């Protein structure tokens, strides 16, 4: 079970969090003309990298904030965590 | 009673407390502190089971977790417990155990015929035998394998025992209380660290209990007693026995199972049977020790062949002799220590040493005691079927290939020592890549992966002096990183006998003309010949060899077999062991009961149960409850002998005719507040929200980005910047997370806050033609006329002194209102509604009637919004704005979602107007078409229409809007029914929606 540092609450066990997928995906702006292909990429296509991955976690049983976690997908090492609005390196 | 093999003056069992127990129906005695194994051996019993494949007789091989054979079935407190290791389970008064994998009895086992058919059971025989023909698999092979496989039988009764989970945090977790565990725990604890010391056996001390050593001016056992006593008295230390740390997981979390009551006749009040500890440790010291390695020779699985360290522990801890004519077969000095213990207790052993001319303190001592020793000698084969009766021994050539002078000598046990294997499983689970150490012929941990260090014999340190020094230093060093107290305790001096190098010999060659089975894996019946065969058949990777032959699998996990298996593979392949590598160690190290893993989360406790404030009223009024997510909701209120069908019909009818009241507290409620709230709702819902006036409610549908309907509900504008959103019961939590996602990550510029208020409000839906009349009596000071409170209107009102909110919304399709009060007043509100409603023939109605009402109205719910439907499919396309953008809108224009014959919701009525259509039925054109019959869609919900008094269903079918009026068939292969039906509009009752606006 991972031990995730929530920037709002401190280190908490994984079972307080829900996984939220790739944190680098950006939703297309509202009202923007967009091709089927682009939309398809946004909705369905995700990379599944081996190694460093910036991902979203939702502290559902804690502060209910979405946070960004930089984690190694093969070793589970967590390098850094960020608040939702914090700029990532 | 006499115990022929019990010694009088040695051992740690409590001689003042005799305990009786039964084994295979026969009564035996032991002492408090005995395990089943030690007590049976004291009584001269060695045959305890039959082996997995060949059903060969099985005895005892080890003395603790190392035991591969003696797995029994236990009866305790009317519960059945399979997979009990006789070497770990302590006896208690009234204990009942029996052998497994034998029929009709352990003495006469029919399955033993497999032993004579063994040429038909080679490695991989499952894969070879049960392949063909495929049709045999289901009826013949599988039942046969199921009957033959496995040890023991799990109980099918509900386990009444209590198991607990505990979360703990510490600076330092130390796994094992042998010399290295004790020393490091002591050093760390004295340096102020918060320490947990775990020992899997009942007694602390590990090898100190059986070794002839001194630490300071005390014996090893005395020293360990002193250290444990002091550790127990320290407030920063938790010491646990009967506790196995079986898994090392990510981020330094380890899991330990503590057997609290297994050694007692009955679980004590207020104590669980077992407790599972989730321990998050800053640092871990692995002091799990080492396990003696077997030597491989003919029939080395015969009862009476056992590890020499086990024989020594039976003498020194339990005061039990494993035999009176022992043969010690060793390639190192450890066997001599066992021989010396035999000799000291009046038994004359014979040592066969594979080495030519070794010399050391220990060997000298053995010689001085007059113990007979044969050098360059080996055991060729054990003789005897159910117990060792003699052994063929032989002189072995210097190159270890040739045997000579084969003779048979009498003996009643053979104690083997093939040197030691460090227990590196925890380090390996942590991610530590081990390395092969040539000096000890075994793998030891390499570089720490997580915050773990391995010490003592688990790290390949086999002298006490090295171990104690390393452990004191590591305990200090690791604790000081955390506490920075710099409090170092002095290291005591150690006195031990010096030993000399071991012999790298491990497997006795077969004499000419003999084909003895030489076992590597005792639990899974894997012999040398099986590995040889696997390699001949082309298996190379050690992981493949393992799976093909079952070497090192099951509960034993290769504790005694692992390294000998690797040796054999590397010998055949002309490689060295590190080239072959080892298989992956995975948790759990020892079996963990399912009960401990599940803990308290059993049955209704697996999830929290949520009850509405009116729950007690429902109970008192004969409500029959149904699980709705984690909520309990009244399904119907039973009157007399009513069935579910009759009751729900009555309740629904009463709503259509008079008035009913339904507890809707469980609906998700979310407060949406902030200056940008309207804009936010406009993006979340498919329909327009900017112009909703204060005091009005609106029905809305929200999508996922992929265009699928996520949820629906009404949202009311309470004030300028305040909205009250409702969600379905099931989706409440998901919707809140969804809203938070968009507010925090996608549109952080929107000034909006959302918070769940589900539990703050109690809700009652009042529905039916009499509902307004009732409302007028409930709220005499509020104008609830059609003009004062029109459809989709909202008002705050006073309910007999209690502030209430009235929403004129309807799920039943009748004139209806939803009244909310603060939860604490929920019951008051409910009782008032029932009391005042009497004159209007009010009846409470449950979820079953609620479903009936919404189905015949064609209102969609979870069974239609099932994660596969877009608004069009549920006839909600009218709510999809063409002007503005919203979550998921772009998906709706994708080609699959705009096909002209896209699925759509319809109503379904059986032609005979009497046969109910099972939910999940397929709608097909031709019931006799060849399978697979092309389906048009499925029936999503069924009810008995109270309006028309005939069955009615909703279905989502292809090109639904053009199918109305068609005669089709509903087929349920599950219920074996084919029902001719007519497709009608999904709005079966009041299609114009006059009633809700009346």
Coordinates of N, CA and C in Angstrom, one line a residue, chain A residues 1-4 12-15 20 22 25 27 29-32 34-37 39-40 42-44 56 58 60 64-68 75-78 84-85, chain B residues 167 169 249-251 253 278 280 449 679 683 705-706 733 736-738 740-742 744-748 883-895 897:
Chain A
X1 N 0.8 -1.2 0.0 CA 0.0 0.0 0.0 C 0.9 1.2 0.0
X2 N 0.6 2.1 -1.0 CA 1.5 3.3 -1.1 C 1.2 4.2 0.1
X3 N 2.2 5.1 0.3 CA 2.1 6.1 1.4 C 2.3 7.4 0.6
X4 N 1.2 8.2 0.5 CA 1.2 9.3 -0.3 C 1.2 10.6 0.5
X12 N -0.3 10.1 4.0 CA -1.5 9.2 4.3 C -1.5 7.9 3.5
X13 N -2.1 6.9 4.0 CA -2.1 5.6 3.3 C -3.0 5.7 2.0
X14 N -2.6 4.9 1.1 CA -3.2 4.9 -0.2 C -4.8 4.7 -0.1
X15 N -5.2 4.0 0.9 CA -6.7 3.7 0.9 C -7.5 4.9 1.2
X20 N -6.7 9.0 -10.1 CA -7.4 9.8 -11.1 C -6.8 9.9 -12.5
X22 N -3.8 10.1 -15.6 CA -2.8 11.0 -16.1 C -3.1 12.4 -15.8
X25 N -3.0 15.4 -19.0 CA -4.1 15.5 -20.0 C -4.8 16.9 -19.8
X27 N -8.0 19.2 -20.9 CA -9.3 19.2 -21.6 C -9.3 20.3 -22.6
X29 N -10.6 23.3 -24.7 CA -11.4 24.5 -24.2 C -12.8 24.3 -24.7
X30 N -13.7 24.9 -23.9 CA -15.1 24.9 -24.3 C -15.3 25.6 -25.6
X31 N -16.4 25.2 -26.3 CA -16.8 25.9 -27.6 C -15.7 25.9 -28.6
X32 N -14.7 25.1 -28.5 CA -13.6 25.1 -29.5 C -14.0 24.0 -30.6
X34 N -13.2 21.2 -32.9 CA -12.1 20.2 -32.6 C -12.4 18.9 -33.4
X35 N -11.4 18.3 -34.0 CA -11.6 17.2 -34.9 C -12.0 15.9 -34.1
X36 N -12.6 15.0 -34.7 CA -12.9 13.7 -34.1 C -11.6 13.1 -33.5
X37 N -10.6 13.2 -34.2 CA -9.3 12.6 -33.8 C -8.8 13.2 -32.5
X39 N -10.5 14.9 -30.3 CA -11.4 14.6 -29.2 C -11.2 13.1 -28.7
X40 N -11.0 12.3 -29.7 CA -10.8 10.9 -29.4 C -9.5 10.7 -28.5
X42 N -8.2 12.9 -26.5 CA -8.5 13.4 -25.2 C -9.3 12.4 -24.3
X43 N -10.4 11.9 -24.9 CA -11.3 11.0 -24.1 C -10.7 9.7 -23.9
X44 N -10.1 9.1 -24.9 CA -9.7 7.6 -24.7 C -8.2 7.3 -24.6
X56 N -3.0 12.0 -11.2 CA -3.9 12.6 -10.3 C -4.3 11.6 -9.2
X58 N -7.1 11.7 -5.8 CA -8.2 12.4 -5.2 C -8.2 12.0 -3.7
X60 N -10.1 11.4 -1.3 CA -11.6 11.4 -1.0 C -11.9 11.2 0.4
X64 N -10.5 16.0 0.4 CA -11.3 16.0 -0.9 C -10.6 16.9 -1.9
X65 N -9.3 17.1 -1.8 CA -8.6 17.8 -2.9 C -8.0 16.9 -3.9
X66 N -8.1 17.3 -5.1 CA -7.3 16.5 -6.1 C -5.9 17.0 -6.1
X67 N -4.9 16.0 -6.1 CA -3.5 16.4 -6.0 C -2.8 15.7 -7.2
X68 N -1.6 16.2 -7.5 CA -0.8 15.6 -8.5 C 0.4 14.9 -7.9
X75 N 8.4 1.1 -9.9 CA 8.9 0.9 -8.5 C 8.0 1.5 -7.5
X76 N 7.0 2.3 -7.9 CA 6.1 3.0 -7.0 C 6.8 4.1 -6.2
X77 N 8.0 4.4 -6.5 CA 8.6 5.5 -5.8 C 7.9 6.8 -6.1
X78 N 7.6 7.6 -5.1 CA 7.0 8.9 -5.3 C 8.0 9.9 -5.1
X84 N -3.4 20.9 -6.6 CA -4.0 20.9 -8.0 C -3.5 22.1 -8.8
X85 N -3.3 23.3 -8.2 CA -3.1 24.5 -8.9 C -1.6 24.8 -9.0
Chain B
X167 N -3.7 -1.0 12.6 CA -2.7 -0.2 11.9 C -1.7 0.3 12.9
X169 N 2.3 2.3 13.5 CA 3.5 3.0 12.9 C 4.6 2.8 13.9
X249 N 5.6 -5.0 1.7 CA 4.9 -4.3 0.6 C 5.5 -2.9 0.3
X250 N 4.9 -2.1 -0.5 CA 5.4 -0.9 -0.9 C 5.5 0.1 0.2
X251 N 6.4 1.0 0.0 CA 6.6 2.2 1.0 C 6.7 1.7 2.4
X253 N 5.6 -0.8 4.1 CA 4.5 -1.4 4.8 C 4.7 -2.9 4.9
X278 N -1.1 -4.1 10.1 CA -0.5 -3.3 8.9 C 0.5 -2.4 9.6
X280 N 3.5 0.3 9.2 CA 4.3 1.3 8.4 C 5.5 1.6 9.2
X449 N 16.7 -2.1 -0.9 CA 15.8 -1.4 -1.9 C 14.9 -0.4 -1.2
X679 N -23.0 29.4 -14.1 CA -22.2 29.0 -15.2 C -21.6 27.6 -15.1
X683 N -22.3 24.2 -17.5 CA -21.2 23.3 -18.2 C -21.4 21.9 -17.8
X705 N -17.4 12.7 -20.2 CA -16.8 13.2 -21.4 C -17.0 12.3 -22.6
X706 N -17.2 11.0 -22.4 CA -17.5 10.2 -23.5 C -18.9 10.2 -24.0
X733 N -21.7 9.9 -4.6 CA -20.3 10.1 -4.3 C -19.6 10.4 -5.6
X736 N -20.1 14.0 -6.8 CA -19.3 15.0 -6.1 C -17.9 15.0 -6.5
X737 N -17.3 13.8 -6.7 CA -15.9 13.8 -7.1 C -15.7 14.4 -8.5
X738 N -16.7 14.1 -9.4 CA -16.8 14.7 -10.7 C -16.8 16.2 -10.7
X740 N -15.9 18.1 -8.2 CA -14.6 18.6 -7.6 C -13.5 18.6 -8.6
X741 N -13.5 17.5 -9.5 CA -12.5 17.4 -10.5 C -12.5 18.6 -11.4
X742 N -13.7 19.0 -11.9 CA -13.8 20.1 -12.8 C -13.5 21.5 -12.2
X744 N -11.6 21.9 -9.4 CA -10.2 22.1 -9.0 C -9.2 22.0 -10.1
X745 N -9.5 21.3 -11.1 CA -8.4 21.0 -12.1 C -8.7 21.6 -13.5
X746 N -10.0 21.6 -13.9 CA -10.3 22.0 -15.3 C -10.6 23.5 -15.3
X747 N -11.5 23.9 -14.5 CA -11.9 25.3 -14.5 C -11.7 26.0 -13.1
X748 N -10.5 26.0 -12.6 CA -10.2 26.6 -11.3 C -10.6 28.1 -11.2
X883 N -27.1 25.0 -28.3 CA -26.4 26.3 -28.3 C -25.1 26.3 -27.5
X884 N -25.1 25.8 -26.3 CA -23.9 25.9 -25.4 C -23.1 24.6 -25.4
X885 N -21.9 24.7 -24.9 CA -21.0 23.6 -24.8 C -21.2 23.0 -23.3
X886 N -20.9 21.8 -23.2 CA -21.0 21.2 -21.8 C -20.2 19.9 -21.8
X887 N -20.0 19.3 -20.7 CA -19.1 18.1 -20.5 C -19.7 17.0 -21.4
X888 N -18.9 16.5 -22.3 CA -19.3 15.3 -23.1 C -20.0 15.7 -24.4
X889 N -20.3 17.0 -24.6 CA -21.1 17.3 -25.8 C -20.4 16.9 -27.1
X890 N -19.1 17.1 -27.2 CA -18.4 16.8 -28.4 C -18.6 15.3 -28.8
X891 N -18.7 14.5 -27.8 CA -18.8 13.0 -28.1 C -20.1 12.7 -28.7
X892 N -21.2 13.5 -28.5 CA -22.5 13.2 -29.0 C -22.5 13.2 -30.5
X893 N -21.6 14.0 -31.1 CA -21.7 14.1 -32.6 C -20.8 13.0 -33.3
X894 N -20.3 12.1 -32.5 CA -19.5 11.0 -33.1 C -20.4 10.1 -33.8
X895 N -19.9 9.4 -34.9 CA -20.8 8.7 -35.8 C -21.7 7.6 -35.1
X897 N -22.9 7.6 -32.3 CA -24.0 8.2 -31.5 C -25.0 8.9 -32.3

